[in-house]
PDB file of C-alpha atoms and ligand atoms in Angstrom:
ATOM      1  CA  UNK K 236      -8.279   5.145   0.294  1.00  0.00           C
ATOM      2  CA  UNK K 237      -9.128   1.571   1.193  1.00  0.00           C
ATOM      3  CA  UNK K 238      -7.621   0.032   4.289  1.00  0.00           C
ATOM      4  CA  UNK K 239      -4.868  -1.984   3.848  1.00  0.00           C
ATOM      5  CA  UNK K 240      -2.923  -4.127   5.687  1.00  0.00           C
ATOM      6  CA  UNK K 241      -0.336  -1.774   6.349  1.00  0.00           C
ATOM      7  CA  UNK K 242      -3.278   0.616   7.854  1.00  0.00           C
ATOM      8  CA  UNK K 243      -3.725  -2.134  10.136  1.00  0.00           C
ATOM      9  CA  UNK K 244       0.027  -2.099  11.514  1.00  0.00           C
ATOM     10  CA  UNK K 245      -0.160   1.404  11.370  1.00  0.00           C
ATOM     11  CA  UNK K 246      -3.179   1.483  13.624  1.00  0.00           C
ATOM     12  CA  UNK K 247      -1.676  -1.950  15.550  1.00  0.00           C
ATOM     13  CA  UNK K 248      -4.552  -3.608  15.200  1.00  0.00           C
ATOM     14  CA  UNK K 249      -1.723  -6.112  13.771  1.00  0.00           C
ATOM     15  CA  UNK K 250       1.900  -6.664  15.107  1.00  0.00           C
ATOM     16  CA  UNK K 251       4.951  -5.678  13.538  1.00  0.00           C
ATOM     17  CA  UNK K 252       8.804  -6.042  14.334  1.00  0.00           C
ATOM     18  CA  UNK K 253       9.433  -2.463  14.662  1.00  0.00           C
ATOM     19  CA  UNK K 254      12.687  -1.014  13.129  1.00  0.00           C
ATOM     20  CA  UNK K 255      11.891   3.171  13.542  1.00  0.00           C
ATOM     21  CA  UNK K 256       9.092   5.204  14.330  1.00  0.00           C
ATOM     22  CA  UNK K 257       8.887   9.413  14.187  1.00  0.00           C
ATOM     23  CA  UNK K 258       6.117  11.642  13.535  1.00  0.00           C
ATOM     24  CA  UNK K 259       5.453  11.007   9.622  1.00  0.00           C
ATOM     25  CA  UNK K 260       7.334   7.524   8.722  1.00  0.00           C
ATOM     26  CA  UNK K 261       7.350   3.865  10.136  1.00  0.00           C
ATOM     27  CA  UNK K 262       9.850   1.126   9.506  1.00  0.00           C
ATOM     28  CA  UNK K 263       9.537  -3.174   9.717  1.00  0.00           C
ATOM     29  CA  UNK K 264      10.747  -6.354   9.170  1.00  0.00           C
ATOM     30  CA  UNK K 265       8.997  -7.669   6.129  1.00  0.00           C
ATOM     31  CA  UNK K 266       7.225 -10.980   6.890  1.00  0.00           C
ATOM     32  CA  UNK K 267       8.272 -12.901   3.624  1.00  0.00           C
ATOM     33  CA  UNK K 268      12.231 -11.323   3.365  1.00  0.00           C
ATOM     34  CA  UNK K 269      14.008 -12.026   0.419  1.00  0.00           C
ATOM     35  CA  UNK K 270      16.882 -12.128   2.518  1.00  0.00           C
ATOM     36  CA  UNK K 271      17.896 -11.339   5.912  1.00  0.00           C
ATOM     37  CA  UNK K 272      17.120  -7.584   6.998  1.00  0.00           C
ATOM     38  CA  UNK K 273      14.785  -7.155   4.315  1.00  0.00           C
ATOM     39  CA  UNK K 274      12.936  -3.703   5.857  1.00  0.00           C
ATOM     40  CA  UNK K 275       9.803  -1.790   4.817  1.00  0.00           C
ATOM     41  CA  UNK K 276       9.615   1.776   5.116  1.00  0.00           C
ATOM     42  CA  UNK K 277       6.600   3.271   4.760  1.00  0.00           C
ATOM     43  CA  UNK K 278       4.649   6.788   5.397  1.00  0.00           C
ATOM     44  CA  UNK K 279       1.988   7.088   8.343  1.00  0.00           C
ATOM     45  CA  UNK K 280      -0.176   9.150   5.762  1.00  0.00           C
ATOM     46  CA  UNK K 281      -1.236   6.726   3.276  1.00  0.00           C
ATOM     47  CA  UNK K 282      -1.200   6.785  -0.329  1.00  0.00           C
ATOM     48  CA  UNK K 283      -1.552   3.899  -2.821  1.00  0.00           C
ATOM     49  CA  UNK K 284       1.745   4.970  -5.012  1.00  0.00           C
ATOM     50  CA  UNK K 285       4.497   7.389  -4.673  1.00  0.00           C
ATOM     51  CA  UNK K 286       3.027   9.931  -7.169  1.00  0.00           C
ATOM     52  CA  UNK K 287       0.557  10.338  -4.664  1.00  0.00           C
ATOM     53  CA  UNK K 288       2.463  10.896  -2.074  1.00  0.00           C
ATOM     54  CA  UNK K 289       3.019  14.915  -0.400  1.00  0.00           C
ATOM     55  CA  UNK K 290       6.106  16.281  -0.555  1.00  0.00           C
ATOM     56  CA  UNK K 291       6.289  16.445   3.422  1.00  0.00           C
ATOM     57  CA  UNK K 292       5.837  12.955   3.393  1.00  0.00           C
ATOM     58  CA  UNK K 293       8.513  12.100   0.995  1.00  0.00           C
ATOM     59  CA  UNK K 294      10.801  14.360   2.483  1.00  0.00           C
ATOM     60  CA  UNK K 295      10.390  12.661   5.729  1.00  0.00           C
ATOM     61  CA  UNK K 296      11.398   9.247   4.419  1.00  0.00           C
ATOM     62  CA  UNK K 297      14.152  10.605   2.694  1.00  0.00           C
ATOM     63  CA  UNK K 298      15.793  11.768   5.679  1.00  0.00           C
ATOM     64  CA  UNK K 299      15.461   8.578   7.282  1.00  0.00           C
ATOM     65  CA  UNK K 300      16.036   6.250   4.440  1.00  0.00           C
ATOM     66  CA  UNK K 301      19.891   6.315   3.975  1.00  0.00           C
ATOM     67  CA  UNK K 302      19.924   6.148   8.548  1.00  0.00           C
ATOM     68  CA  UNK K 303      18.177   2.738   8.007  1.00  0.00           C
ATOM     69  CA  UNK K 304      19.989   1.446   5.016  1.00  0.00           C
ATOM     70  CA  UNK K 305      23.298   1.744   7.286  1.00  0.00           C
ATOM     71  CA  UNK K 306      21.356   0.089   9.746  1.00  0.00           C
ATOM     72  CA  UNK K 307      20.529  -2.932   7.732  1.00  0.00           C
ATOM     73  CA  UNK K 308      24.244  -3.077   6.245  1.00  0.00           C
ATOM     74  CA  UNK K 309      25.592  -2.903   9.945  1.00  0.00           C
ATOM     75  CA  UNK K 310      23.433  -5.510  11.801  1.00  0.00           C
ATOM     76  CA  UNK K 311      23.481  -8.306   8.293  1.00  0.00           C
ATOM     77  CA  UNK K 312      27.007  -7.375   8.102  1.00  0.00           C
ATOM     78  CA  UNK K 313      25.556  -7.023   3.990  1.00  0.00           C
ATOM     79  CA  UNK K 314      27.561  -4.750   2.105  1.00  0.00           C
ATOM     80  CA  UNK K 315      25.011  -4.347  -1.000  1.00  0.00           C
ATOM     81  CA  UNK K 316      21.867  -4.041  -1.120  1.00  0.00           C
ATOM     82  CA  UNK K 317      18.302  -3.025  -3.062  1.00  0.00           C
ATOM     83  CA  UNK K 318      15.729  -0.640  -3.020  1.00  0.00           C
ATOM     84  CA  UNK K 319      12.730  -1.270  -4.586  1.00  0.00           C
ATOM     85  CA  UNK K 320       9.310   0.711  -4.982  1.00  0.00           C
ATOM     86  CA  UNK K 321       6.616  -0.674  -6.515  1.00  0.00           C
ATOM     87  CA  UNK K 322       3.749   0.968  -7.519  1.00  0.00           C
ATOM     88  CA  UNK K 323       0.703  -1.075  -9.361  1.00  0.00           C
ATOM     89  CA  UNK K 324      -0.234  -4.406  -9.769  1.00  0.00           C
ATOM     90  CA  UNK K 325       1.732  -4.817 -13.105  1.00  0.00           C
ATOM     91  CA  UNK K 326       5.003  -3.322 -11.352  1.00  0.00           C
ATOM     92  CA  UNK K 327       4.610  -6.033  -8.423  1.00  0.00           C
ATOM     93  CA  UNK K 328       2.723  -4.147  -5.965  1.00  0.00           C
ATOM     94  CA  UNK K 329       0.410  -5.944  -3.588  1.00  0.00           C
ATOM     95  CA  UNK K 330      -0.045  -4.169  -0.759  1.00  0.00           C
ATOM     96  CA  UNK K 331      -1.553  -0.373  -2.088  1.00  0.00           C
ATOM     97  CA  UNK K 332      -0.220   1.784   0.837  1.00  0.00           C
ATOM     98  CA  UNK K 333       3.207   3.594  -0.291  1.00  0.00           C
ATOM     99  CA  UNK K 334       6.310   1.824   0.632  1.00  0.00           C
ATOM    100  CA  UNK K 335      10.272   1.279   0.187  1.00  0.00           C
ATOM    101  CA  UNK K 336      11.960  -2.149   0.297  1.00  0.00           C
ATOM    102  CA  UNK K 337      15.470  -2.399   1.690  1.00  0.00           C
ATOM    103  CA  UNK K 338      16.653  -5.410   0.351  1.00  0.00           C
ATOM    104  CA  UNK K 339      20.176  -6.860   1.680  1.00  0.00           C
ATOM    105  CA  UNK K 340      22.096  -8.618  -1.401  1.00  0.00           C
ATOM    106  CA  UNK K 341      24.673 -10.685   0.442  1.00  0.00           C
ATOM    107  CA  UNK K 342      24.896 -13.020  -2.539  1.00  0.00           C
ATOM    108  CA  UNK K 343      23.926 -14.019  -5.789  1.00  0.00           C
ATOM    109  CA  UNK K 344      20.965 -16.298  -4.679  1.00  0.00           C
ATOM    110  CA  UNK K 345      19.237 -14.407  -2.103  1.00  0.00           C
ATOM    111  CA  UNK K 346      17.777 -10.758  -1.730  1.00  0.00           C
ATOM    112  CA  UNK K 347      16.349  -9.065  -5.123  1.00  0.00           C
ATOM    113  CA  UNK K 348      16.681 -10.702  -8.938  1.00  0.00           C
ATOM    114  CA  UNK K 349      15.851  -8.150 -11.235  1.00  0.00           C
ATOM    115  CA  UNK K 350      15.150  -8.920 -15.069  1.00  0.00           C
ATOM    116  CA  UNK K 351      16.681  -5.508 -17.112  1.00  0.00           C
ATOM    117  CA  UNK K 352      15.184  -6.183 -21.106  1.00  0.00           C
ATOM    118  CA  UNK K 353      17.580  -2.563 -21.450  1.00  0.00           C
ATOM    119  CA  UNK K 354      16.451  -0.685 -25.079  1.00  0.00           C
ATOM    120  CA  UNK K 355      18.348   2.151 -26.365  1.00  0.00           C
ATOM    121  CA  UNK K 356      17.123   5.656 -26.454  1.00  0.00           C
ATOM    122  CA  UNK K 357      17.043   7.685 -29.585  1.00  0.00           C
ATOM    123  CA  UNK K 358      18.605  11.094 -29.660  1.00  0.00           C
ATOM    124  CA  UNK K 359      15.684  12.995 -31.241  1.00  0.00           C
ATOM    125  CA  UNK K 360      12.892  10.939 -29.164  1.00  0.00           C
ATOM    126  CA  UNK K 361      14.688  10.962 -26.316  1.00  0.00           C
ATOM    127  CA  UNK K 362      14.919  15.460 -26.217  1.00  0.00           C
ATOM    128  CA  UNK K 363      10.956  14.944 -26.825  1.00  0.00           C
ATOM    129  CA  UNK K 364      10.302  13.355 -24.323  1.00  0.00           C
ATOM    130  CA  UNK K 365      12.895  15.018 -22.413  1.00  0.00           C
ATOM    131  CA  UNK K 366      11.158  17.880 -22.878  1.00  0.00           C
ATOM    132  CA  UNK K 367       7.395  16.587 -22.117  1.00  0.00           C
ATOM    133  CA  UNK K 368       8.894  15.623 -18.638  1.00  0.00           C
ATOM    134  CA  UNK K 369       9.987  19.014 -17.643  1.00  0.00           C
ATOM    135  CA  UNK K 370       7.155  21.059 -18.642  1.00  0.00           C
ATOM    136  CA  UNK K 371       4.834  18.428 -16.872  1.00  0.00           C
ATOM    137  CA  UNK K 372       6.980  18.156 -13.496  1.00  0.00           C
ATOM    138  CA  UNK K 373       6.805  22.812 -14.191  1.00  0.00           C
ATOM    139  CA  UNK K 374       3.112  21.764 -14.345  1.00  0.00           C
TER     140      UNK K 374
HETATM  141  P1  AMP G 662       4.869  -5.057  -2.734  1.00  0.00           P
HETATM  142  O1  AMP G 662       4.834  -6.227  -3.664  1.00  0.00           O
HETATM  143  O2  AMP G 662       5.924  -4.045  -3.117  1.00  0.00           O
HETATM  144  O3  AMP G 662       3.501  -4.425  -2.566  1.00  0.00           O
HETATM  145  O4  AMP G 662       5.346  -5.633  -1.349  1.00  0.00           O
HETATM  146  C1  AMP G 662       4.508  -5.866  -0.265  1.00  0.00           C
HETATM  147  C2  AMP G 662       5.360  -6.475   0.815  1.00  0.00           C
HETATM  148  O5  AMP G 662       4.645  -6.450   2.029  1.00  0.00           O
HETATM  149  C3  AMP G 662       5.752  -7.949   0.571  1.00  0.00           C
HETATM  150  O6  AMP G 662       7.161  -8.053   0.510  1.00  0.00           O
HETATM  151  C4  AMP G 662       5.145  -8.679   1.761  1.00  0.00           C
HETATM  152  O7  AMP G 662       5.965  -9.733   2.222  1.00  0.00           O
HETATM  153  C5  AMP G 662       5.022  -7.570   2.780  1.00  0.00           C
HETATM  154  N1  AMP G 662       4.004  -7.792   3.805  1.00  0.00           N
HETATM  155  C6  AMP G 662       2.715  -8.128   3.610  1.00  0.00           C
HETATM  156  N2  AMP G 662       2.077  -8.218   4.790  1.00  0.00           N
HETATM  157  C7  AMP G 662       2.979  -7.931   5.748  1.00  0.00           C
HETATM  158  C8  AMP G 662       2.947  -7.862   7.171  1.00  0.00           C
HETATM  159  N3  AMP G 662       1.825  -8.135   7.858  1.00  0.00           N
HETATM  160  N4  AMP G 662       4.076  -7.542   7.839  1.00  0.00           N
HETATM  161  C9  AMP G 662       5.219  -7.275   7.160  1.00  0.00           C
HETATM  162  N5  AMP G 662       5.309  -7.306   5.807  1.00  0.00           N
HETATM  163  C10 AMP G 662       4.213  -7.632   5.112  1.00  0.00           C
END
């Protein structure tokens, strides 16, 4: 996998404002916030997109995502908030090294705008593909 700039952090060859640290996940300030609090929380291991991530690893930011999401809401004092996970350049991803945005939405102006074109799922389709899913994530 190509160094990116979160390798960089990782390996502090460039600063971050630390938020947690363990064994398998690190958490920071994001330098362009869409609001106050806006954290990243990624996986030492890298991997571009989540698919790609182990299960270890995703277990381990699991475990610690909802302890810094009450983090966030207790030092903003920001009841609501996002997260997002982007994964490719057409879903907004920039920076390829797996990670979580905790995004504080104290109002309707700041923190994350999300467009939602919403379509309507057909009954018969919808058990297809239904179906497709499970046998695939069986494998
Ligand atoms: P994404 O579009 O999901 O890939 O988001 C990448 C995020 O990384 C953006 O919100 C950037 O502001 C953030 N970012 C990029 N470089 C740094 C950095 N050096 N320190 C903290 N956050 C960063």
């Amino acid at each position: 996998m190509a160094e990116t700039i979160f390798t960089k952090i990782l390996s502090g060859d460039i600063p971050c404002h630390k938020v947690y640290e363990d064994d398998h996940v690190l958490a920071f300030l994001d330098i362009g916030p869409l609001s106050e609090g806006h954290t990243l929380v990624i996986p030492k291991r890298p991997a571009e997109t989540l698919d790609q991530l182990s299960d270890e690893a995703s277990a381990a930011i699991g475990r610690v995502l909802p302890r810094i999401c009450r983090a966030v809401k207790k030092v903003t004092g920001v009841a609501q908030y996002n997260l997002l996970q982007n994964n490719g350049p057409l879903a907004h991803q920039a920076v390829f090294h797996v990670h979580f945005h905790i995004i504080p939405k104290p109002d309707a102006e700041q923190g994350l705008e999300v467009a939602w074109p919403a379509g309507k799922l057909d009954g018969e389709a919808g058990q297809a593909l239904a179906a497709d899913l499970r046998a695939a994530i069986a494998g």
